[in-house]
Amino acid sequence: MNIGLFATLIFAFSSVSVASSSSYDASKESALALQGIFQNINSPGVRRGALIASPSTSAPNYFYHWTRDAALTMGTLIELGPNPLVNNAVRNWADFELVAQSNAAKAQGVAEPKFEVNGQVFAGPWGRPQNDGPAIRSWTYLRAFGELSPLVQTDLEYLKNHWADTTFDLWEEVRGHHFFTTYAQMVSFRTAAAVAQRVGSSAAADYSRIADQIESALGSFIDTGRSTVLPTLGGAQNLKAAGLDISVILAVVYFGPSRQWSVSQSYILSTALRMEQSFIPIYPINSAFANLAPGIGRYPEDVYDGTGFSGGHPWFLATFGMGEFYCALAQDLSARGQVNFDQVNFSFYKFNAPELQTIGINQLNSRDPQFWALLGHLRDKGESFISRALVHAGADRRYSEQFDRNTGYRRGARDLTWSYASSLRAFQRCAQTDQILRQFWRH
Ligand code: NOJ
Ligand code: NOJ
């Protein structure tokens, strides 16, 4: 398929014009990202509906279907809006998942993270179970089809019995209770409750009660002493001494606001600031192009280099994820029409808008020009993370998993589906934010 077709799709998808003050062309970049995703959907020799994580078959071998990567990518596509090409891909994905889920149920269990491209379970040793898988899969299906299908019911039945258990995290390394996984489960039950209510299913009350229980468990991840949201609780939490992980930011960005959480929640803001500050010094490449926001990794103590364990590097999906976060934050605040400063979030705002006149002020509202100036800064910051990722992506925009902390070149699995999806999300989100801010400035 050629790039022209994807460019047309993006044009058709966008309810807003993507004209942007940024240094990149969001329409063109989005089309390239879509092309990257579709190449991994239509990979030769795989069962229909399989979505390979990467075409790389050695060093590392990512030629598998991961439940998480696939569901997050499908979720990204459905957020673009209905379109025949996407609808078909999502239908095929759902058919594949039904086969994979039933194979897994007969083997290691429903929360098996990784499958052969023919839908068989991956039989080797692995960090399993990973309970974010059934959560993101069912949530994605519910949003795509709005039905409590057998696929969804099996996932929810499993999660109902296991949401409070320890599980491997999204990075497949640590067994414990994880903010990302817990959030994913909460949003799946919340969405299932809404669907059940709409179709008149008696399961609605049950789903909604479980969502409430899970949401209240999320509160225990707040570390008031360090003003952060911890990624993991349980035995393994000390592996990450700084208590920081991009998965916390990705959770609120990907899964959206809940009753207690959103991208503008104070502890989330404080976590985002600490994340950024911790990655500036540890990756030498961040002092090149120092006018751009820094490359972001999974967590500061990471040593996975894409094939072995020689030390961590920035990741495309983490850097684009921060870009998306900032643009989502500007959007969130514009919808609220005000920003409240408190002791937990104050350093975040001050860092991002040093010229803010905040002495004696604890709130800014949308009648104040400073409010819109602040939102403009946040949007610019989001675009700066995107520009950072683009600098290291190469002119052909073939996103790998990581970029080298010393040289800035791509490394790790090539053409990583999740990297493409994360770029597409960031381009689309920042383009929408840009549009909202332009509307204001036009007045
Ligand atoms: C591969 C996993 O997918 C990655 O997240 C992890 O860091 C390494 N294996 C090491 O466990
Ligand atoms: C390693 C990442 O840590 C994990 O999150 C991902 O699912 C796999 N690679 C496949 O992309």
CSV table of C-alpha atoms and ligand atoms in Angstrom, one decimal:
chain,number,residue,atom,x,y,z
A,1,MET,CA,0.0,0.0,0.0
A,2,ASN,CA,1.3,3.4,-0.7
A,3,ILE,CA,1.7,6.4,1.5
A,4,GLY,CA,-0.8,8.4,-0.5
A,5,LEU,CA,-3.6,6.1,0.6
A,6,PHE,CA,-2.7,6.5,4.3
A,7,ALA,CA,-2.4,10.3,3.8
A,8,THR,CA,-6.0,10.2,2.4
A,9,LEU,CA,-7.1,8.2,5.4
A,10,ILE,CA,-5.6,10.5,7.9
A,11,PHE,CA,-7.2,13.4,6.1
A,12,ALA,CA,-10.6,11.7,6.2
A,13,PHE,CA,-10.2,10.7,9.9
A,14,SER,CA,-9.3,14.0,11.3
A,15,SER,CA,-12.3,15.9,12.4
A,16,VAL,CA,-10.0,18.8,12.8
A,17,SER,CA,-7.5,20.4,10.5
A,18,VAL,CA,-4.0,19.3,11.5
A,19,ALA,CA,-2.4,22.7,10.7
A,20,SER,CA,0.2,23.1,13.5
A,21,SER,CA,2.8,25.6,14.6
A,22,SER,CA,5.1,22.6,15.2
A,23,SER,CA,8.2,21.8,13.3
A,24,TYR,CA,6.8,18.7,11.7
A,25,ASP,CA,3.8,17.9,9.4
A,26,ALA,CA,1.4,16.0,11.6
A,27,SER,CA,-0.6,14.7,8.6
A,28,LYS,CA,2.4,13.4,6.8
A,29,GLU,CA,3.9,11.9,9.9
A,30,SER,CA,0.6,10.2,10.8
A,31,ALA,CA,0.3,8.7,7.4
A,32,LEU,CA,3.8,7.2,7.7
A,33,ALA,CA,3.0,5.8,11.1
A,34,LEU,CA,-0.2,4.2,9.8
A,35,GLN,CA,1.8,2.6,7.0
A,36,GLY,CA,4.3,1.2,9.6
A,37,ILE,CA,1.4,-0.3,11.6
A,38,PHE,CA,-0.3,-1.8,8.5
A,39,GLN,CA,3.0,-3.4,7.4
A,40,ASN,CA,3.0,-5.4,10.6
A,41,ILE,CA,-0.6,-6.3,10.3
A,42,ASN,CA,-0.2,-7.8,6.8
A,43,SER,CA,3.0,-9.6,7.5
A,44,PRO,CA,3.5,-12.5,5.2
A,45,GLY,CA,3.1,-16.0,6.6
A,46,VAL,CA,1.1,-15.2,9.7
A,47,ARG,CA,-2.5,-16.2,10.5
A,48,ARG,CA,-5.0,-13.5,9.6
A,49,GLY,CA,-5.4,-11.0,12.4
A,50,ALA,CA,-2.0,-11.6,14.0
A,51,LEU,CA,-0.1,-8.4,14.6
A,52,ILE,CA,3.6,-8.9,15.0
A,53,ALA,CA,5.4,-6.8,17.5
A,54,SER,CA,8.2,-6.3,15.0
A,55,PRO,CA,9.5,-8.1,11.9
A,56,SER,CA,12.8,-8.8,13.6
A,57,THR,CA,13.2,-12.6,13.9
A,58,SER,CA,16.6,-12.5,15.8
A,59,ALA,CA,18.5,-10.2,18.1
A,60,PRO,CA,15.8,-9.8,19.3
A,61,ASN,CA,13.1,-12.2,18.1
A,62,TYR,CA,9.9,-10.1,18.3
A,63,PHE,CA,8.2,-12.0,15.5
A,64,TYR,CA,5.3,-12.9,17.8
A,65,HIS,CA,1.8,-11.6,18.6
A,66,TRP,CA,1.8,-9.9,22.0
A,67,THR,CA,-1.7,-9.4,23.5
A,68,ARG,CA,-0.8,-5.9,24.9
A,69,ASP,CA,1.0,-4.5,21.9
A,70,ALA,CA,-1.8,-5.7,19.6
A,71,ALA,CA,-4.7,-4.4,21.7
A,72,LEU,CA,-3.1,-1.0,22.3
A,73,THR,CA,-2.4,-0.6,18.6
A,74,MET,CA,-6.0,-1.6,17.7
A,75,GLY,CA,-7.2,0.8,20.3
A,76,THR,CA,-5.2,3.6,18.6
A,77,LEU,CA,-6.7,2.7,15.2
A,78,ILE,CA,-10.3,2.8,16.5
A,79,GLU,CA,-9.7,6.2,18.1
A,80,LEU,CA,-9.1,7.5,14.6
A,81,GLY,CA,-12.8,6.9,13.8
A,82,PRO,CA,-14.7,4.4,11.6
A,83,ASN,CA,-13.1,3.5,8.3
A,84,PRO,CA,-13.3,0.3,6.2
A,85,LEU,CA,-9.6,-0.4,6.3
A,86,VAL,CA,-9.5,-0.1,10.1
A,87,ASN,CA,-12.8,-1.9,10.7
A,88,ASN,CA,-11.5,-4.8,8.7
A,89,ALA,CA,-8.2,-4.9,10.6
A,90,VAL,CA,-10.0,-4.7,14.0
A,91,ARG,CA,-12.4,-7.5,13.0
A,92,ASN,CA,-9.5,-9.8,12.0
A,93,TRP,CA,-7.7,-8.9,15.2
A,94,ALA,CA,-10.8,-9.9,17.2
A,95,ASP,CA,-11.1,-13.2,15.4
A,96,PHE,CA,-7.4,-14.0,16.0
A,97,GLU,CA,-7.7,-13.1,19.7
A,98,LEU,CA,-10.6,-15.5,20.1
A,99,VAL,CA,-8.4,-18.4,18.8
A,100,ALA,CA,-5.4,-17.2,20.9
A,101,GLN,CA,-7.5,-16.8,24.0
A,102,SER,CA,-9.0,-20.3,23.7
A,103,ASN,CA,-5.5,-21.9,23.1
A,104,ALA,CA,-4.2,-20.0,26.1
A,105,ALA,CA,-7.1,-21.1,28.3
A,106,LYS,CA,-6.2,-24.7,27.6
A,107,ALA,CA,-2.6,-24.1,28.4
A,108,GLN,CA,-1.0,-21.5,30.6
A,109,GLY,CA,-4.1,-19.4,31.1
A,110,VAL,CA,-6.1,-16.5,29.7
A,111,ALA,CA,-3.4,-13.9,30.7
A,112,GLU,CA,-0.8,-15.5,28.5
A,113,PRO,CA,1.1,-12.5,27.1
A,114,LYS,CA,2.7,-13.8,23.9
A,115,PHE,CA,1.6,-16.0,20.9
A,116,GLU,CA,3.1,-17.6,17.9
A,117,VAL,CA,1.9,-15.9,14.7
A,118,ASN,CA,-0.4,-18.9,14.0
A,119,GLY,CA,-2.2,-18.3,17.2
A,120,GLN,CA,-0.6,-21.1,19.3
A,121,VAL,CA,0.6,-20.1,22.7
A,122,PHE,CA,4.3,-19.3,23.1
A,123,ALA,CA,5.5,-22.4,24.9
A,124,GLY,CA,8.9,-21.3,26.3
A,125,PRO,CA,9.6,-19.8,29.7
A,126,TRP,CA,8.3,-16.2,30.0
A,127,GLY,CA,7.1,-13.7,32.6
A,128,ARG,CA,3.5,-14.9,32.9
A,129,PRO,CA,0.8,-14.2,33.6
A,130,GLN,CA,0.5,-10.6,32.5
A,131,ASN,CA,-3.0,-9.5,33.5
A,132,ASP,CA,-2.9,-6.2,31.6
A,133,GLY,CA,-3.4,-8.3,28.4
A,134,PRO,CA,-7.0,-9.5,29.0
A,135,ALA,CA,-7.8,-6.1,30.4
A,136,ILE,CA,-6.7,-4.1,27.4
A,137,ARG,CA,-8.0,-6.7,25.0
A,138,SER,CA,-11.5,-6.6,26.4
A,139,TRP,CA,-11.5,-2.8,26.8
A,140,THR,CA,-10.5,-2.5,23.1
A,141,TYR,CA,-13.1,-4.9,22.0
A,142,LEU,CA,-15.8,-3.2,24.0
A,143,ARG,CA,-14.9,0.2,22.5
A,144,ALA,CA,-14.8,-1.2,19.0
A,145,PHE,CA,-18.0,-3.3,19.0
A,146,GLY,CA,-19.9,-2.3,22.1
A,147,GLU,CA,-20.8,-6.0,22.8
A,148,LEU,CA,-20.2,-8.3,25.7
A,149,SER,CA,-19.0,-11.0,23.3
A,150,PRO,CA,-17.6,-14.4,24.4
A,151,LEU,CA,-14.1,-13.0,24.1
A,152,VAL,CA,-14.9,-10.2,26.5
A,153,GLN,CA,-16.8,-12.4,28.9
A,154,THR,CA,-13.9,-14.8,29.2
A,155,ASP,CA,-11.5,-12.0,29.9
A,156,LEU,CA,-13.7,-10.4,32.5
A,157,GLU,CA,-14.5,-13.6,34.2
A,158,TYR,CA,-10.7,-14.2,34.5
A,159,LEU,CA,-10.1,-10.7,35.7
A,160,LYS,CA,-12.9,-10.8,38.2
A,161,ASN,CA,-11.2,-13.7,40.0
A,162,HIS,CA,-7.6,-12.4,39.5
A,163,TRP,CA,-7.5,-8.6,39.5
A,164,ALA,CA,-6.1,-8.4,43.0
A,165,ASP,CA,-3.4,-11.0,42.4
A,166,THR,CA,0.2,-10.3,41.6
A,167,THR,CA,1.1,-10.5,38.0
A,168,PHE,CA,4.0,-9.6,35.7
A,169,ASP,CA,4.2,-6.0,34.7
A,170,LEU,CA,3.9,-4.6,31.1
A,171,TRP,CA,7.7,-4.8,30.8
A,172,GLU,CA,7.6,-8.5,31.6
A,173,GLU,CA,10.1,-8.3,34.3
A,174,VAL,CA,8.6,-7.8,37.8
A,175,ARG,CA,5.9,-9.7,39.6
A,176,GLY,CA,3.8,-7.5,41.8
A,177,HIS,CA,0.9,-5.2,41.9
A,178,HIS,CA,1.2,-2.6,39.1
A,179,PHE,CA,-0.5,0.7,38.6
A,180,PHE,CA,-0.6,0.2,34.8
A,181,THR,CA,-2.2,-3.2,35.0
A,182,THR,CA,-4.6,-2.2,37.8
A,183,TYR,CA,-5.7,0.9,35.8
A,184,ALA,CA,-6.2,-1.2,32.7
A,185,GLN,CA,-8.5,-3.6,34.6
A,186,MET,CA,-10.4,-0.8,36.2
A,187,VAL,CA,-11.2,0.8,32.8
A,188,SER,CA,-12.2,-2.5,31.3
A,189,PHE,CA,-14.8,-3.1,34.0
A,190,ARG,CA,-16.0,0.5,33.9
A,191,THR,CA,-16.5,0.2,30.1
A,192,ALA,CA,-18.1,-3.2,30.5
A,193,ALA,CA,-20.5,-1.8,33.0
A,194,ALA,CA,-21.6,1.0,30.6
A,195,VAL,CA,-22.1,-1.5,27.8
A,196,ALA,CA,-24.0,-3.9,30.0
A,197,GLN,CA,-26.3,-1.2,31.1
A,198,ARG,CA,-26.9,-0.1,27.6
A,199,VAL,CA,-27.8,-3.6,26.4
A,200,GLY,CA,-29.8,-4.3,29.6
A,201,SER,CA,-27.5,-7.0,30.9
A,202,SER,CA,-27.8,-7.9,34.6
A,203,ALA,CA,-24.0,-7.9,34.8
A,204,ALA,CA,-23.9,-4.1,34.9
A,205,ALA,CA,-24.0,-3.8,38.7
A,206,ASP,CA,-21.4,-6.4,39.2
A,207,TYR,CA,-19.0,-4.9,36.7
A,208,SER,CA,-19.5,-1.5,38.2
A,209,ARG,CA,-18.9,-2.7,41.7
A,210,ILE,CA,-15.6,-4.4,40.7
A,211,ALA,CA,-14.5,-1.2,38.9
A,212,ASP,CA,-15.1,0.7,42.1
A,213,GLN,CA,-13.1,-1.8,44.1
A,214,ILE,CA,-10.2,-1.6,41.6
A,215,GLU,CA,-10.3,2.2,41.5
A,216,SER,CA,-10.0,2.3,45.3
A,217,ALA,CA,-7.0,0.0,45.1
A,218,LEU,CA,-5.3,2.5,42.8
A,219,GLY,CA,-5.1,5.0,45.6
A,220,SER,CA,-2.5,2.9,47.4
A,221,PHE,CA,0.1,3.6,44.6
A,222,ILE,CA,0.4,7.2,45.8
A,223,ASP,CA,3.7,7.9,47.6
A,224,THR,CA,3.0,11.1,49.5
A,225,GLY,CA,6.5,11.3,50.8
A,226,ARG,CA,8.1,11.5,47.3
A,227,SER,CA,5.0,13.0,45.7
A,228,THR,CA,4.9,10.3,43.0
A,229,VAL,CA,2.7,7.5,41.9
A,230,LEU,CA,4.6,4.2,42.3
A,231,PRO,CA,4.6,1.8,39.4
A,232,THR,CA,4.7,-1.3,41.6
A,233,LEU,CA,3.7,-2.4,45.0
A,234,GLY,CA,4.7,-5.7,46.6
A,235,GLY,CA,8.0,-7.6,47.0
A,236,ALA,CA,9.6,-6.3,43.8
A,237,GLN,CA,9.0,-2.6,44.3
A,238,ASN,CA,12.6,-1.9,45.5
A,239,LEU,CA,14.0,-2.9,42.1
A,240,LYS,CA,13.1,0.6,41.0
A,241,ALA,CA,14.8,2.7,43.7
A,242,ALA,CA,13.6,6.0,42.3
A,243,GLY,CA,10.0,4.8,42.3
A,244,LEU,CA,9.5,6.1,38.7
A,245,ASP,CA,8.3,4.4,35.6
A,246,ILE,CA,6.7,5.8,32.4
A,247,SER,CA,4.0,3.1,32.7
A,248,VAL,CA,2.3,5.4,35.2
A,249,ILE,CA,2.0,8.2,32.7
A,250,LEU,CA,1.1,5.8,29.9
A,251,ALA,CA,-1.8,4.5,32.0
A,252,VAL,CA,-3.6,7.8,32.4
A,253,VAL,CA,-2.8,8.8,28.8
A,254,TYR,CA,-4.0,5.5,27.2
A,255,PHE,CA,-6.8,4.6,29.5
A,256,GLY,CA,-8.2,8.0,30.0
A,257,PRO,CA,-9.7,9.8,33.1
A,258,SER,CA,-11.5,8.0,35.9
A,259,ARG,CA,-13.2,9.3,39.0
A,260,GLN,CA,-9.9,9.9,40.9
A,261,TRP,CA,-7.4,10.0,38.1
A,262,SER,CA,-6.6,12.1,35.0
A,263,VAL,CA,-3.6,13.6,33.3
A,264,SER,CA,-4.0,16.7,35.4
A,265,GLN,CA,-4.1,14.9,38.8
A,266,SER,CA,-1.4,16.5,41.0
A,267,TYR,CA,0.6,13.3,41.8
A,268,ILE,CA,0.6,12.4,38.1
A,269,LEU,CA,2.1,15.9,37.3
A,270,SER,CA,4.7,15.5,39.9
A,271,THR,CA,5.6,12.1,38.6
A,272,ALA,CA,5.9,13.4,35.1
A,273,LEU,CA,8.3,16.1,36.2
A,274,ARG,CA,10.5,13.7,38.2
A,275,MET,CA,10.6,11.3,35.2
A,276,GLU,CA,11.8,14.0,32.9
A,277,GLN,CA,14.4,15.3,35.3
A,278,SER,CA,15.7,11.8,36.0
A,279,PHE,CA,16.3,11.0,32.3
A,280,ILE,CA,18.1,14.3,31.4
A,281,PRO,CA,21.4,13.3,33.1
A,282,ILE,CA,21.5,9.6,32.5
A,283,TYR,CA,21.3,9.6,28.7
A,284,PRO,CA,24.2,11.6,27.2
A,285,ILE,CA,22.3,12.1,23.9
A,286,ASN,CA,19.9,14.4,25.9
A,287,SER,CA,22.6,17.1,26.0
A,288,ALA,CA,22.8,17.0,22.2
A,289,PHE,CA,19.8,19.0,20.8
A,290,ALA,CA,19.5,20.3,24.3
A,291,ASN,CA,16.8,22.7,23.2
A,292,LEU,CA,14.5,19.7,22.7
A,293,ALA,CA,12.8,17.8,25.5
A,294,PRO,CA,14.8,14.8,26.6
A,295,GLY,CA,14.5,11.2,25.4
A,296,ILE,CA,12.6,9.2,27.9
A,297,GLY,CA,13.2,5.5,28.9
A,298,ARG,CA,11.0,3.0,30.6
A,299,TYR,CA,12.5,3.7,34.1
A,300,PRO,CA,15.8,5.1,35.2
A,301,GLU,CA,17.3,1.8,36.5
A,302,ASP,CA,16.5,-0.1,33.2
A,303,VAL,CA,19.4,-2.1,31.8
A,304,TYR,CA,17.7,-3.8,28.8
A,305,ASP,CA,19.4,-2.6,25.7
A,306,GLY,CA,17.1,-4.2,23.1
A,307,THR,CA,18.9,-7.5,22.9
A,308,GLY,CA,21.0,-7.8,26.1
A,309,PHE,CA,21.5,-6.0,29.4
A,310,SER,CA,24.4,-3.6,28.8
A,311,GLY,CA,22.3,-0.6,30.1
A,312,GLY,CA,19.1,1.2,29.3
A,313,HIS,CA,18.3,3.6,26.5
A,314,PRO,CA,15.5,6.0,25.6
A,315,TRP,CA,12.4,4.4,24.0
A,316,PHE,CA,10.3,5.8,21.2
A,317,LEU,CA,7.1,4.8,22.9
A,318,ALA,CA,8.1,6.4,26.1
A,319,THR,CA,9.2,9.7,24.5
A,320,PHE,CA,6.1,9.9,22.3
A,321,GLY,CA,4.1,8.9,25.3
A,322,MET,CA,5.4,12.0,27.2
A,323,GLY,CA,4.6,14.1,24.1
A,324,GLU,CA,1.0,12.8,24.1
A,325,PHE,CA,0.8,13.3,27.8
A,326,TYR,CA,1.6,17.1,27.6
A,327,CYS,CA,-0.9,17.6,24.8
A,328,ALA,CA,-3.5,15.6,26.6
A,329,LEU,CA,-2.9,17.8,29.7
A,330,ALA,CA,-3.4,21.0,27.8
A,331,GLN,CA,-6.6,19.6,26.4
A,332,ASP,CA,-7.8,18.4,29.8
A,333,LEU,CA,-7.2,21.8,31.4
A,334,SER,CA,-8.9,23.7,28.5
A,335,ALA,CA,-12.0,21.6,29.1
A,336,ARG,CA,-11.9,22.2,32.9
A,337,GLY,CA,-11.4,25.9,32.3
A,338,GLN,CA,-9.1,26.3,35.2
A,339,VAL,CA,-5.9,25.1,36.9
A,340,ASN,CA,-5.5,24.8,40.6
A,341,PHE,CA,-2.0,25.0,42.1
A,342,ASP,CA,-1.1,22.9,45.1
A,343,GLN,CA,2.0,21.8,46.9
A,344,VAL,CA,2.2,18.6,44.9
A,345,ASN,CA,1.8,20.0,41.4
A,346,PHE,CA,3.4,23.5,41.8
A,347,SER,CA,6.9,22.5,40.8
A,348,PHE,CA,5.6,20.9,37.6
A,349,TYR,CA,3.8,24.1,36.5
A,350,LYS,CA,6.7,26.3,37.5
A,351,PHE,CA,9.2,24.1,35.6
A,352,ASN,CA,7.1,24.3,32.5
A,353,ALA,CA,6.1,27.9,32.6
A,354,PRO,CA,8.8,29.7,34.7
A,355,GLU,CA,7.5,33.2,33.9
A,356,LEU,CA,4.1,32.4,35.4
A,357,GLN,CA,3.1,35.1,38.0
A,358,THR,CA,1.9,32.8,40.7
A,359,ILE,CA,2.7,34.6,43.9
A,360,GLY,CA,-0.3,34.5,46.1
A,361,ILE,CA,-2.4,32.8,43.4
A,362,ASN,CA,-3.7,29.3,43.8
A,363,GLN,CA,-5.9,29.2,40.8
A,364,LEU,CA,-5.9,30.4,37.2
A,365,ASN,CA,-9.0,30.4,35.1
A,366,SER,CA,-9.7,30.7,31.5
A,367,ARG,CA,-10.5,34.4,31.7
A,368,ASP,CA,-6.9,35.0,32.6
A,369,PRO,CA,-4.5,35.3,29.6
A,370,GLN,CA,-1.9,33.5,31.7
A,371,PHE,CA,-4.1,30.4,31.6
A,372,TRP,CA,-3.9,30.2,27.8
A,373,ALA,CA,-0.2,31.1,27.8
A,374,LEU,CA,0.4,28.1,30.2
A,375,LEU,CA,-1.6,25.8,28.0
A,376,GLY,CA,0.4,27.0,25.0
A,377,HIS,CA,3.6,26.1,26.9
A,378,LEU,CA,2.3,22.6,27.7
A,379,ARG,CA,1.4,22.0,24.0
A,380,ASP,CA,4.8,23.2,22.9
A,381,LYS,CA,6.4,20.9,25.4
A,382,GLY,CA,4.4,18.0,24.0
A,383,GLU,CA,5.6,18.8,20.5
A,384,SER,CA,9.1,19.1,21.8
A,385,PHE,CA,9.1,15.5,23.0
A,386,ILE,CA,7.7,14.5,19.5
A,387,SER,CA,10.5,16.5,17.8
A,388,ARG,CA,13.1,14.7,20.0
A,389,ALA,CA,11.7,11.3,18.9
A,390,LEU,CA,11.7,12.4,15.3
A,391,VAL,CA,15.3,13.6,15.4
A,392,HIS,CA,16.3,10.0,16.3
A,393,ALA,CA,13.8,8.2,14.1
A,394,GLY,CA,15.8,8.8,10.9
A,395,ALA,CA,14.5,10.5,7.8
A,396,ASP,CA,12.6,7.3,6.7
A,397,ARG,CA,10.7,7.3,10.0
A,398,ARG,CA,11.2,3.6,10.7
A,399,TYR,CA,10.8,3.5,14.4
A,400,SER,CA,12.6,0.9,16.3
A,401,GLU,CA,12.1,0.1,20.0
A,402,GLN,CA,14.9,2.3,21.4
A,403,PHE,CA,17.4,5.0,20.4
A,404,ASP,CA,20.9,4.8,21.6
A,405,ARG,CA,21.7,6.9,24.7
A,406,ASN,CA,25.1,7.8,23.3
A,407,THR,CA,24.8,8.1,19.6
A,408,GLY,CA,21.0,8.7,19.2
A,409,TYR,CA,20.7,6.0,16.5
A,410,ARG,CA,17.9,3.5,16.4
A,411,ARG,CA,18.4,0.3,18.3
A,412,GLY,CA,16.5,-2.7,19.5
A,413,ALA,CA,13.7,-4.4,17.5
A,414,ARG,CA,13.2,-2.6,14.2
A,415,ASP,CA,9.8,-1.3,13.0
A,416,LEU,CA,8.2,-1.9,16.4
A,417,THR,CA,4.4,-1.8,16.0
A,418,TRP,CA,3.9,-0.1,19.4
A,419,SER,CA,6.4,2.6,18.5
A,420,TYR,CA,4.4,3.4,15.3
A,421,ALA,CA,1.2,3.4,17.3
A,422,SER,CA,2.6,5.7,20.0
A,423,SER,CA,3.8,8.2,17.4
A,424,LEU,CA,0.4,8.2,15.7
A,425,ARG,CA,-1.3,8.9,19.0
A,426,ALA,CA,1.0,11.7,19.8
A,427,PHE,CA,0.6,13.4,16.4
A,428,GLN,CA,-3.1,13.1,16.5
A,429,ARG,CA,-3.4,14.3,20.1
A,430,CYS,CA,-1.1,17.3,19.7
A,431,ALA,CA,-2.9,18.3,16.4
A,432,GLN,CA,-6.2,18.3,18.3
A,433,THR,CA,-4.7,20.4,21.1
A,434,ASP,CA,-3.3,22.8,18.6
A,435,GLN,CA,-6.7,23.3,17.1
A,436,ILE,CA,-8.3,24.0,20.5
A,437,LEU,CA,-5.7,26.6,21.4
A,438,ARG,CA,-6.0,28.2,18.0
A,439,GLN,CA,-9.7,28.6,18.4
A,440,PHE,CA,-9.1,30.4,21.6
A,441,TRP,CA,-6.4,32.7,20.2
A,442,ARG,CA,-8.6,33.6,17.3
A,443,HIS,CA,-11.2,35.3,19.7
B,1,NOJ,C1,12.2,-9.1,26.9
B,1,NOJ,C2,11.1,-8.2,27.5
B,1,NOJ,O1,10.1,-8.1,26.6
B,1,NOJ,C3,11.7,-7.0,28.0
B,1,NOJ,O2,10.7,-6.1,28.4
B,1,NOJ,C4,12.6,-7.3,29.1
B,1,NOJ,O3,13.2,-6.2,29.6
B,1,NOJ,C5,13.6,-8.3,28.7
B,1,NOJ,N1,13.0,-9.5,28.0
B,1,NOJ,C6,14.4,-8.8,29.9
B,1,NOJ,O4,13.5,-9.5,30.7
B,2,NOJ,C1,9.3,-5.6,25.4
B,2,NOJ,C2,8.4,-4.7,26.2
B,2,NOJ,O1,8.9,-4.5,27.4
B,2,NOJ,C3,7.0,-5.2,26.3
B,2,NOJ,O2,6.2,-4.3,26.9
B,2,NOJ,C4,6.5,-5.5,24.9
B,2,NOJ,O3,5.2,-6.1,25.0
B,2,NOJ,C5,7.4,-6.4,24.1
B,2,NOJ,N1,8.7,-5.9,24.1
B,2,NOJ,C6,7.0,-6.6,22.7
B,2,NOJ,O4,7.0,-5.4,22.0
